[in-house]
Tab-separated table of C-alpha atoms in Angstrom:
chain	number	residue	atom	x	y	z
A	235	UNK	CA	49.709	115.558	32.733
A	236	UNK	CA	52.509	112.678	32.095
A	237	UNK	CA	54.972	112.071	34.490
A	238	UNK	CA	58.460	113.650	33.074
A	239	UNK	CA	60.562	111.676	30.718
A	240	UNK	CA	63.759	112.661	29.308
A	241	UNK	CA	64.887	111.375	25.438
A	242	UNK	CA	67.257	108.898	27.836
A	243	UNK	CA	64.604	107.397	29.786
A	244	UNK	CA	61.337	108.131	27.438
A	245	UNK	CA	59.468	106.149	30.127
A	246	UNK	CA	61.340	106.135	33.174
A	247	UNK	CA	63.465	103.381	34.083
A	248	UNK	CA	61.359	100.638	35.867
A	249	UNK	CA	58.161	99.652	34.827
A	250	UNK	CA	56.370	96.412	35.205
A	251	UNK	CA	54.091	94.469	32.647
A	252	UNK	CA	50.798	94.602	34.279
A	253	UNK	CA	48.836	91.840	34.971
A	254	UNK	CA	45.648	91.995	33.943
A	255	UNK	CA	42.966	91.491	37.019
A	256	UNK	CA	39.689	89.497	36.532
A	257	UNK	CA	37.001	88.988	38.781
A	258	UNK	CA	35.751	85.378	39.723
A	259	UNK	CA	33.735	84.560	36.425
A	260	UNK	CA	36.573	86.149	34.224
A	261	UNK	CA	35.331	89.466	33.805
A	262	UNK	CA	37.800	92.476	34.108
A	263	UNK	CA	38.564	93.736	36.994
A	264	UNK	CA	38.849	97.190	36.846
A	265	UNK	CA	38.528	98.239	40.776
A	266	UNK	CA	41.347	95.546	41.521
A	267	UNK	CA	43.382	96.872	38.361
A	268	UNK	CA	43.289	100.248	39.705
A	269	UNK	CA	44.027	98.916	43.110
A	270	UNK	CA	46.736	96.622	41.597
A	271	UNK	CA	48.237	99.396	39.394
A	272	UNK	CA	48.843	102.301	42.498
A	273	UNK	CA	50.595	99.178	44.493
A	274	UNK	CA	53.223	99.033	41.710
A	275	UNK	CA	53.678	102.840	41.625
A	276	UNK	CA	54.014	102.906	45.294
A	277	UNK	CA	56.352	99.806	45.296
A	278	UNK	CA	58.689	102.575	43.048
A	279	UNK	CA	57.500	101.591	39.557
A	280	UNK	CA	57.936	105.148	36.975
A	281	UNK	CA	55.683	103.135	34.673
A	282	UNK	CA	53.348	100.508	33.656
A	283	UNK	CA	52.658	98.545	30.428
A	284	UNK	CA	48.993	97.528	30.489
A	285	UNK	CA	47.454	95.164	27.443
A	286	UNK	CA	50.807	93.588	27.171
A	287	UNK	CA	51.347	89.727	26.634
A	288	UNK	CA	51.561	89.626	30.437
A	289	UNK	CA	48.048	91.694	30.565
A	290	UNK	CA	46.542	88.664	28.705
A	291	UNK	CA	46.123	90.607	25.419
A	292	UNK	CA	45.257	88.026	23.180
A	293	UNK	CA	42.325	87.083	25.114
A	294	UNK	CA	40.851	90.558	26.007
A	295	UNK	CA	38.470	92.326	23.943
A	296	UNK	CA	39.392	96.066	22.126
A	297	UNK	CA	36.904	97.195	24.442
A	298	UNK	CA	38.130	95.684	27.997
A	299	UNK	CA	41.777	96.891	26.618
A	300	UNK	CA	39.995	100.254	26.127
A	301	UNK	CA	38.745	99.984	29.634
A	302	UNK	CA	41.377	98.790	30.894
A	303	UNK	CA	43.897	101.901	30.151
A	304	UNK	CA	41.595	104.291	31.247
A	305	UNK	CA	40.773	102.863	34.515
A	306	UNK	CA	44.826	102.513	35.175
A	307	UNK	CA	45.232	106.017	34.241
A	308	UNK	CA	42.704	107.529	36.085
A	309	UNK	CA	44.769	105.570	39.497
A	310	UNK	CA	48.186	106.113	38.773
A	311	UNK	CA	48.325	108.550	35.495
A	312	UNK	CA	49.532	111.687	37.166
A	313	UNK	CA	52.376	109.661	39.064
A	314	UNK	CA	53.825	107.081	36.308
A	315	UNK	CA	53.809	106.353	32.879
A	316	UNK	CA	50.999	104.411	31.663
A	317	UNK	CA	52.453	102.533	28.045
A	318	UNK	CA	49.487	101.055	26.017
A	319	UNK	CA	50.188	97.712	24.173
A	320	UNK	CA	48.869	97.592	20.832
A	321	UNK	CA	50.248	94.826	18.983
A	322	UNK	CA	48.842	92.572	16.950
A	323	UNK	CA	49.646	90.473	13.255
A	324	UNK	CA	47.351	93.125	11.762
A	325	UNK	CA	48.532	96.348	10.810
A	326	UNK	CA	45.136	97.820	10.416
A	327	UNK	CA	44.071	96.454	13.913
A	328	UNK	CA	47.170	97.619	15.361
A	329	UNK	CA	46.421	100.968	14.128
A	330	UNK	CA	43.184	101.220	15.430
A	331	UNK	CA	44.092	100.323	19.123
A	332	UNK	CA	47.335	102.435	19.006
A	333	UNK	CA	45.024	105.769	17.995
A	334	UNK	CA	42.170	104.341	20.495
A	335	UNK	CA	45.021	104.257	23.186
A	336	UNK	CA	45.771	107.822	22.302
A	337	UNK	CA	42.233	109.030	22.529
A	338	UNK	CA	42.210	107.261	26.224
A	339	UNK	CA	45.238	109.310	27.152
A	340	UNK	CA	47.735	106.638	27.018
A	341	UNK	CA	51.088	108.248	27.685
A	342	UNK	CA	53.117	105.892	24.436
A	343	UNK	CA	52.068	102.608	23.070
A	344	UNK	CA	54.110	99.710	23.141
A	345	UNK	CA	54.397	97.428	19.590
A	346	UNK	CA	55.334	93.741	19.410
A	347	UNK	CA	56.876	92.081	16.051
A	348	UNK	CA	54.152	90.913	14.602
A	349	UNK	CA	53.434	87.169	15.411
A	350	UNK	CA	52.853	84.125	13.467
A	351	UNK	CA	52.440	85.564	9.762
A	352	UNK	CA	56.439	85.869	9.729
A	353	UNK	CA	56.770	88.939	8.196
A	354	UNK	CA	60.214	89.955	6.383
A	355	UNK	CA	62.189	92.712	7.599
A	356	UNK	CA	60.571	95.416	5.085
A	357	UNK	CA	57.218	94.373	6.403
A	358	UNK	CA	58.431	95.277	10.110
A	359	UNK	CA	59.883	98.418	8.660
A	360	UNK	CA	56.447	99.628	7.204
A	361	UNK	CA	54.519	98.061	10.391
A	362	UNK	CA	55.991	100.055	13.217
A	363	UNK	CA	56.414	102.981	10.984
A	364	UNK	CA	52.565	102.799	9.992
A	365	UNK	CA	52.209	103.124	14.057
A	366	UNK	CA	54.912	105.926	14.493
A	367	UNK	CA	52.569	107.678	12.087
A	368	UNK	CA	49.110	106.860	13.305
A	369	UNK	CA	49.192	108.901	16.296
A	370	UNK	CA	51.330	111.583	18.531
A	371	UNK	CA	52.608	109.167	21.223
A	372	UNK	CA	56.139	107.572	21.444
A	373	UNK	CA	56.517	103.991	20.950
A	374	UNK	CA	58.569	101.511	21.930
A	375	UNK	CA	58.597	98.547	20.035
A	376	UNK	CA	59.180	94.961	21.617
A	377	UNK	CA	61.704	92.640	20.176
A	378	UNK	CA	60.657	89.050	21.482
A	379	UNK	CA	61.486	86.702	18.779
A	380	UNK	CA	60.890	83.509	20.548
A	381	UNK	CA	57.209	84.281	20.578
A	382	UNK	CA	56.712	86.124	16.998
A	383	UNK	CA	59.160	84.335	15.177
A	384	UNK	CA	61.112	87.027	13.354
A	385	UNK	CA	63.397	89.235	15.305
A	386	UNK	CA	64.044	92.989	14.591
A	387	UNK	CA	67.448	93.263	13.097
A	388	UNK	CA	69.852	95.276	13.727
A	389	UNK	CA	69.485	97.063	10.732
A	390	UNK	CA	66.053	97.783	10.839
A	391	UNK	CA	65.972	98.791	14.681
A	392	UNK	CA	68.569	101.670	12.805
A	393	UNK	CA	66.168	102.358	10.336
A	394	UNK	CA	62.921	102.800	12.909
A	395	UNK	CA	65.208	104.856	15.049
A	396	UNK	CA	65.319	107.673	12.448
A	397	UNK	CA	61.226	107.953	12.532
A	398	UNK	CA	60.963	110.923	15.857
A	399	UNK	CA	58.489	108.823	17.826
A	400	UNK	CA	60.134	105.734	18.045
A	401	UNK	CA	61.966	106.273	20.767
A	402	UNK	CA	62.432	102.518	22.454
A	403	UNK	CA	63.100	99.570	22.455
A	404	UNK	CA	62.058	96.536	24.957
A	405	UNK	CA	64.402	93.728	24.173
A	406	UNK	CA	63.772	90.019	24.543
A	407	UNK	CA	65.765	88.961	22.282
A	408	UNK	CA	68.605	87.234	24.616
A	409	UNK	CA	71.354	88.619	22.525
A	410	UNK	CA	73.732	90.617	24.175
A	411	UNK	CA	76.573	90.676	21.143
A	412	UNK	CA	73.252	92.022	18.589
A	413	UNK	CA	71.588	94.389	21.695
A	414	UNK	CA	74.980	96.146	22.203
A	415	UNK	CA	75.432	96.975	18.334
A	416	UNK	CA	71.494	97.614	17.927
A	417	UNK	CA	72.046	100.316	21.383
A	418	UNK	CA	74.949	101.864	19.659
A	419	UNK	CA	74.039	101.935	15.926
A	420	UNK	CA	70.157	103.108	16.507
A	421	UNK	CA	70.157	105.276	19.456
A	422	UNK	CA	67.442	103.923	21.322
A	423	UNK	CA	66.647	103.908	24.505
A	424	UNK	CA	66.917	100.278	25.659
A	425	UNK	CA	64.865	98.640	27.605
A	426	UNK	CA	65.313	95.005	29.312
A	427	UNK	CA	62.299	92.997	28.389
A	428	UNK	CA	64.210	89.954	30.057
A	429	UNK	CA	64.097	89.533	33.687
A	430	UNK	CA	67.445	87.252	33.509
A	431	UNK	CA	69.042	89.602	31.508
A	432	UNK	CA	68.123	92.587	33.667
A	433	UNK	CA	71.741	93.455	34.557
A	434	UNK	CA	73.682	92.128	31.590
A	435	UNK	CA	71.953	94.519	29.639
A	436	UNK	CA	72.744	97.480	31.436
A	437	UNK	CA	75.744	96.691	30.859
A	438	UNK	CA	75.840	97.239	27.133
A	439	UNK	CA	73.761	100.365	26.986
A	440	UNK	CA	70.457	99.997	28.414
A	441	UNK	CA	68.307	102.654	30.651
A	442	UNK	CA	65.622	100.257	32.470
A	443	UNK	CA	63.479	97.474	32.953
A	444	UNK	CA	59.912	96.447	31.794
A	445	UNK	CA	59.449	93.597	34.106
A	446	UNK	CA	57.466	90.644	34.855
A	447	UNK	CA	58.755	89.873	38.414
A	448	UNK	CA	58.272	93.667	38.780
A	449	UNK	CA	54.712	91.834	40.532
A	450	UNK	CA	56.817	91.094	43.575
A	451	UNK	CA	60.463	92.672	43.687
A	452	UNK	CA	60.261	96.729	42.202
A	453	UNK	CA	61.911	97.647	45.475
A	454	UNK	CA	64.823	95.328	44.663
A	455	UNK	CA	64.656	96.044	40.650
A	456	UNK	CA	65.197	99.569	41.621
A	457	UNK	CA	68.020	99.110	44.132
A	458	UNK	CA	69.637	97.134	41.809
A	459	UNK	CA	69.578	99.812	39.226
A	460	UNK	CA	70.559	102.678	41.437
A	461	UNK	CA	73.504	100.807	42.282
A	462	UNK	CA	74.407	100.101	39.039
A	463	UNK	CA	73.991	103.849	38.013
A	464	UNK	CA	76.017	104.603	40.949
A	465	UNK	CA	78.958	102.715	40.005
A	466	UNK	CA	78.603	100.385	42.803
A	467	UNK	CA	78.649	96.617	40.643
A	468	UNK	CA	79.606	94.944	43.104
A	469	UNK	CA	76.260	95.781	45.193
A	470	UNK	CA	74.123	94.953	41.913
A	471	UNK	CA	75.566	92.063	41.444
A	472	UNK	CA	74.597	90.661	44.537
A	473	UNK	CA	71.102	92.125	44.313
A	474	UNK	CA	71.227	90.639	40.864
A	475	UNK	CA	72.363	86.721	41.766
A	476	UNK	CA	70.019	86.901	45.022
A	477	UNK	CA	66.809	87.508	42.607
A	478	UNK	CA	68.067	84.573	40.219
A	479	UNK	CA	66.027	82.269	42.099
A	480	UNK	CA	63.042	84.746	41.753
A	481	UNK	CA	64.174	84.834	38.030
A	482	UNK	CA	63.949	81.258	37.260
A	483	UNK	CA	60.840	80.153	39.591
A	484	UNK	CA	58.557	82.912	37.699
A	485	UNK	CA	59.584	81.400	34.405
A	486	UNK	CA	59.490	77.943	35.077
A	487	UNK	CA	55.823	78.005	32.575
A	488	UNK	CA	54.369	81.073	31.217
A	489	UNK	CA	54.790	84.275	33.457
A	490	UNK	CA	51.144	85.494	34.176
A	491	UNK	CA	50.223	82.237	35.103
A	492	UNK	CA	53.173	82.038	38.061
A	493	UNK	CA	52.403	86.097	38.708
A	494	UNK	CA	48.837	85.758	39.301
A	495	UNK	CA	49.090	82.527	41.353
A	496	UNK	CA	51.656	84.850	43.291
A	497	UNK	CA	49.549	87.777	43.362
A	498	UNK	CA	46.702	85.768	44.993
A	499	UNK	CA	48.768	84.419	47.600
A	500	UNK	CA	49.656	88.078	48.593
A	501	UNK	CA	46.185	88.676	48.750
A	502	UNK	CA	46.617	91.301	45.582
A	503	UNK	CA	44.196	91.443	42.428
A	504	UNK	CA	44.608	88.784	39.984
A	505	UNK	CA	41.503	86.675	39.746
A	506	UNK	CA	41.414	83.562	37.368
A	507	UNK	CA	43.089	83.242	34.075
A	508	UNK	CA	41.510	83.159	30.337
A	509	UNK	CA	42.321	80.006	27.977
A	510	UNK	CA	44.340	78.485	27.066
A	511	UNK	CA	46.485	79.876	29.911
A	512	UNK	CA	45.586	77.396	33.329
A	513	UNK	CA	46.403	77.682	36.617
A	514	UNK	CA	49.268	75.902	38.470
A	515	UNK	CA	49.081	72.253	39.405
A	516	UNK	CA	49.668	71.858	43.016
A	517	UNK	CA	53.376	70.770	42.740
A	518	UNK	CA	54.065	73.727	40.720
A	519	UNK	CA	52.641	76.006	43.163
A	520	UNK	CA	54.390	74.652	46.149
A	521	UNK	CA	57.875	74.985	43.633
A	522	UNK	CA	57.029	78.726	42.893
A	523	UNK	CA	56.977	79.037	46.918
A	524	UNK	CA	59.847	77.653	47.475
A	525	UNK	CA	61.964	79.837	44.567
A	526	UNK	CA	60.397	82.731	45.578
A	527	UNK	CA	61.529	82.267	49.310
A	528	UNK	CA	65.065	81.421	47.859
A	529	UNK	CA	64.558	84.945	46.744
A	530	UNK	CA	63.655	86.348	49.046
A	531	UNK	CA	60.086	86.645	48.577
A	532	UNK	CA	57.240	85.451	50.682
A	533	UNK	CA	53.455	84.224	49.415
């Protein structure tokens, strides 16, 4: 049974990009996923993206990814949303992991522009609709042009919006003028996709969060957000401005490399990385400390 979602807040309103566990030689993890994935539901996450960028997906195999969601919904499936990411440059590849997903028991699927070929917005168009059709399960497609290429204009986000199971949106765009004509115009719900940008956004229209430093600070992502739905901006603006140090130091190189050096220190599941992703040179590891204890956050 999925957790309740309303057409507001499809998938709740904080979720965090999962990490993808491996053991020492690199295989998956699944105990320490499941392990892993009921922490983040117990730190107050209502969902969790699994195969996602931060989930190492280009270097996991359809199989592990397979695995993967239905070891994470067997842990945490009856108490949070558990969003499959699907995405890839190939439409007929992305098609056969979004309706794998769905046979697993994925709750929605989560779709990424399409990298490196560059497609043009009609390509996009017919790409995330070609998903919307292959199976039951919302989607929420994922805006990031600074890794694909090609954003999702405005336009075409309006366009998507009128297919009945595209439902969201998780924006990393860093455009607050386009994201506050793409919430009104399309209807989406809009979700943050940039940990920076967390607040700002709510601010223009959106419901939630899919997070990176959801690894570490869901208790404060959520406080935040209440206060912000309460009215009370003062109080998430502070919560806001202390996490900026958390903010920056998980960004200073690419996120799962700073989340699972993180994770480890916690003692959580994380395990080693895949290539080309490596692990943090000493002096970036002692930096990461000392941002994270600048926000409040001990490893």
């Amino acid at each position: 049974m999925a957790p309740i979602s309303t057409p507001q807040t499809p998938f709740g309103r904080v979720l965090t990009a999962m990490i993808t566990p491996l053991t020492a030689d690199g295989a998956l993890d699944l105990d320490g996923a499941q392990r892993l994935a009921a922490h983040l539901v117990d730190a107050g996450n209502d969902g969790l993206v699994v195969n996602g960028t931060t989930g190492e997906s280009p270097t996991t195999s359809d199989a592990e990814k397979d695995q993967l969601v239905r070891a994470v919904l067997e842990a945490v499936g009856d108490r949070a949303h558990v969003v499959a990411g699907i995405g890839t440059n190939d439409t007929r590849h992305t098609l056969e992991l979004a309706r794998t997903a769905e046979r697993s028991g994925a709750h929605g699927l989560l779709a990424v522009t399409p990298y490196y070929n560059k497609p043009p917005q009609e390509g996009l168009f017919r790409h995330f609709s070609a998903i919307a059709d292959a199976t039951e399960l919302p989607v929420m497609l994922y805006d990031i042009p600074g890794r694909s290429g090609v954003p999702i204009d405005t336009e075409t986000l309006v366009r998507l919006a009128e297919h009945p199971r595209i439902v969201a949106n998780k924006d990393a765009k860093g455009d607050l003028g386009r994201a506050s004509w793409a919430i009104a115009r399309s209807g989406l719900a809009w979700y943050s996709g940039d940990d920076m940008l967390n607040l700002p956004l709510l601010s223009v229209g959106a419901c939630g969060f899919v997070s990176v430093v959801g690894h570490l600070v869901t208790p404060e992502l959520r406080a935040l957000l209440d206060a912000y739905l309460a009215g009370d901006v003062r109080k998430a603006t502070e919560i806001h401005q202390q996490l900026l140090p958390v903010y920056t130091g998980m960004f200073r190189t690419q996120g799962v490399i700073t989340t699972k050096a993180a994770l480890a220190r916690q003692g959580l599941p994380a395990g080693p990385l895949r290539l080309p992703l490596v692990e943090l040179t000493a002096e970036e590891s002692s930096q990461l400390a000392l941002d994270l204890a600048a926000g409040g956050v001990q490893l």
